Coordinates of C-alpha atoms and ligand atoms in Angstrom, one line a residue:
X1 CA 26.9 -7.5 18.4
X2 CA 27.9 -7.7 14.9
X3 CA 26.9 -4.7 12.6
X4 CA 24.1 -7.0 11.1
X5 CA 22.3 -7.4 14.7
X6 CA 23.1 -3.9 15.2
X7 CA 21.0 -2.8 12.2
X8 CA 18.4 -5.3 12.9
X9 CA 18.2 -3.8 16.7
X10 CA 17.9 -0.4 15.1
X11 CA 15.3 -1.2 12.6
X12 CA 13.3 -3.0 15.5
X13 CA 13.2 0.3 17.6
X14 CA 12.2 2.3 14.7
X15 CA 9.5 0.1 13.9
X16 CA 8.3 -0.1 17.4
X17 CA 8.4 3.8 17.6
X18 CA 6.5 4.2 14.2
X19 CA 3.6 1.8 15.4
X20 CA 3.4 3.6 18.8
X21 CA 2.7 6.9 16.7
X22 CA 0.3 5.4 14.6
X23 CA -1.7 3.9 17.1
X24 CA -1.3 6.5 19.6
X25 CA -2.8 9.5 17.6
X26 CA -6.4 8.7 17.4
X27 CA -6.6 8.1 21.0
X28 CA -5.4 11.6 22.2
X29 CA -8.8 13.2 22.7
X30 CA -9.0 16.6 21.2
X31 CA -12.0 19.2 21.6
X32 CA -13.8 20.0 18.5
X33 CA -15.0 23.7 18.3
X34 CA -18.3 24.7 16.2
X35 CA -18.3 28.3 15.5
X36 CA -21.6 29.9 14.2
X37 CA -21.7 33.5 12.7
X38 CA -24.7 35.6 11.8
X39 CA -24.6 36.6 8.1
X40 CA -28.3 37.5 8.0
X41 CA -29.1 40.5 6.1
X42 CA -29.3 43.2 9.1
X43 CA -31.3 40.8 11.4
X44 CA -30.7 39.4 14.7
X45 CA -30.2 35.5 14.9
X46 CA -31.4 33.5 17.9
X47 CA -29.5 30.3 18.2
X48 CA -30.4 27.1 20.6
X49 CA -28.2 24.1 20.4
X50 CA -28.4 20.9 21.9
X51 CA -27.3 17.6 21.9
X52 CA -29.2 14.4 23.2
X53 CA -28.1 15.3 26.8
X54 CA -27.5 19.1 27.1
X55 CA -29.1 22.3 26.1
X56 CA -26.4 24.9 25.4
X57 CA -28.9 27.8 26.0
X58 CA -30.3 30.3 23.8
X59 CA -27.8 32.9 22.3
X60 CA -28.8 36.2 20.5
X61 CA -26.3 37.1 17.8
X62 CA -26.0 40.5 16.2
X63 CA -25.0 40.6 12.3
X64 CA -21.3 39.2 12.2
X65 CA -21.3 38.0 15.6
X66 CA -20.0 34.8 16.3
X67 CA -20.8 32.1 18.9
X68 CA -19.0 29.0 19.7
X69 CA -19.0 25.9 21.6
X70 CA -16.3 23.1 22.2
X71 CA -17.0 19.6 23.3
X72 CA -15.2 16.0 22.9
X73 CA -16.5 14.1 20.0
X74 CA -17.0 10.4 20.6
X75 CA -14.0 8.8 18.3
X76 CA -15.0 5.4 19.1
X77 CA -18.6 5.2 18.4
X78 CA -18.9 8.2 16.1
X79 CA -22.4 9.6 16.6
X80 CA -21.8 12.9 18.1
X81 CA -24.8 15.0 17.0
X82 CA -25.8 18.7 18.0
X83 CA -28.5 20.3 16.5
X84 CA -29.6 23.9 16.6
X85 CA -32.6 25.8 16.2
X86 CA -32.2 29.2 14.3
X87 CA -34.7 31.9 14.3
X88 CA -35.0 35.5 13.2
X89 CA -37.8 37.8 12.0
X90 CA -39.8 35.6 9.7
X91 CA -37.4 32.8 10.0
X92 CA -37.6 29.4 12.1
X93 CA -35.4 26.7 11.1
X94 CA -33.3 23.6 12.4
X95 CA -30.0 22.4 11.3
X96 CA -27.8 19.2 12.5
X97 CA -24.6 21.6 13.0
X98 CA -22.2 18.8 13.9
X99 CA -22.6 15.3 12.6
X100 CA -19.8 13.1 13.3
X101 CA -19.2 11.5 9.8
X102 CA -19.6 14.9 7.9
X103 CA -17.5 17.0 10.3
X104 CA -14.9 15.0 11.8
X105 CA -12.1 16.4 9.6
X106 CA -13.0 20.2 10.3
X107 CA -9.8 22.7 9.9
X108 CA -7.9 22.2 12.9
X109 CA -10.7 20.7 14.8
X110 CA -12.7 24.0 14.3
X111 CA -15.9 23.8 12.3
X112 CA -17.0 27.0 10.9
X113 CA -20.5 28.0 9.9
X114 CA -21.9 31.0 8.3
X115 CA -25.7 31.4 8.8
X116 CA -27.6 33.0 5.6
X117 CA -31.3 33.1 5.3
X118 CA -31.2 30.4 2.4
X119 CA -29.4 27.8 4.9
X120 CA -26.0 27.4 6.8
X121 CA -22.7 27.4 5.0
X122 CA -19.5 25.6 6.2
X123 CA -16.3 27.4 5.8
X124 CA -13.6 25.3 4.3
X125 CA -10.3 27.2 3.4
X126 CA -11.9 30.2 2.3
X127 CA -14.7 28.8 0.2
X128 CA -18.1 28.0 1.3
X129 CA -20.2 24.8 1.0
X130 CA -23.7 25.6 1.8
X131 CA -26.4 23.4 3.0
X132 CA -30.4 23.5 2.9
X133 CA -32.2 23.8 6.3
X134 CA -33.5 20.5 7.8
X135 CA -37.1 19.7 6.6
X136 CA -39.5 21.2 9.4
X137 CA -41.0 17.7 9.7
X138 CA -38.0 15.9 10.1
X139 CA -37.4 16.5 14.1
X140 CA -39.8 17.6 16.8
X141 CA -37.3 19.2 19.1
Ligands
NAG1 C1 -20.7 42.3 8.3 O1 -19.3 41.8 7.5 C2 -19.5 42.2 6.1 C3 -18.3 41.3 5.7 O2 -17.1 41.6 6.3 C4 -19.6 43.4 5.9 O3 -19.4 43.9 4.6 C5 -20.9 44.1 6.5 O4 -21.0 45.5 6.5 C6 -20.9 43.8 7.9 N1 -22.2 44.1 8.4 C7 -22.6 44.6 9.8 C8 -23.7 44.9 10.1 O5 -21.4 45.0 10.4

């Protein structure tokens, strides 16, 4: 082979490797972790999360305690949805805790939430993005 062909071969090999990398990344399935921390003012928090097929059970959290669950999101048909019921003394709310289009890019696949009386806040590299509770009439679960 002359040196031009060698360079061409090398480029081709590099290109193929690059292509392999790019197409391979989204196919590797990674589990997502959702973390929920009770930040209520001196109140126990009762959490019950579900998706359309599974009920993850009823969890009681003391103040500052964290509950987490893991799952594989559906990368091909982005529709993974987990919703939770949150209740405490005089509090009763629902929230969609994992919505794929909103949460697919959580920090290292960990979506961290802090639960306050006013609503849940998503932790993003130290800062909080707070949401309102879902409307009570929005879903009957
Ligand atoms: C919960 O954590 C906050 C912040 O770290 C702290 O100020 C507070 O005293 C803790 N509360 C309890 C009941 O542990």
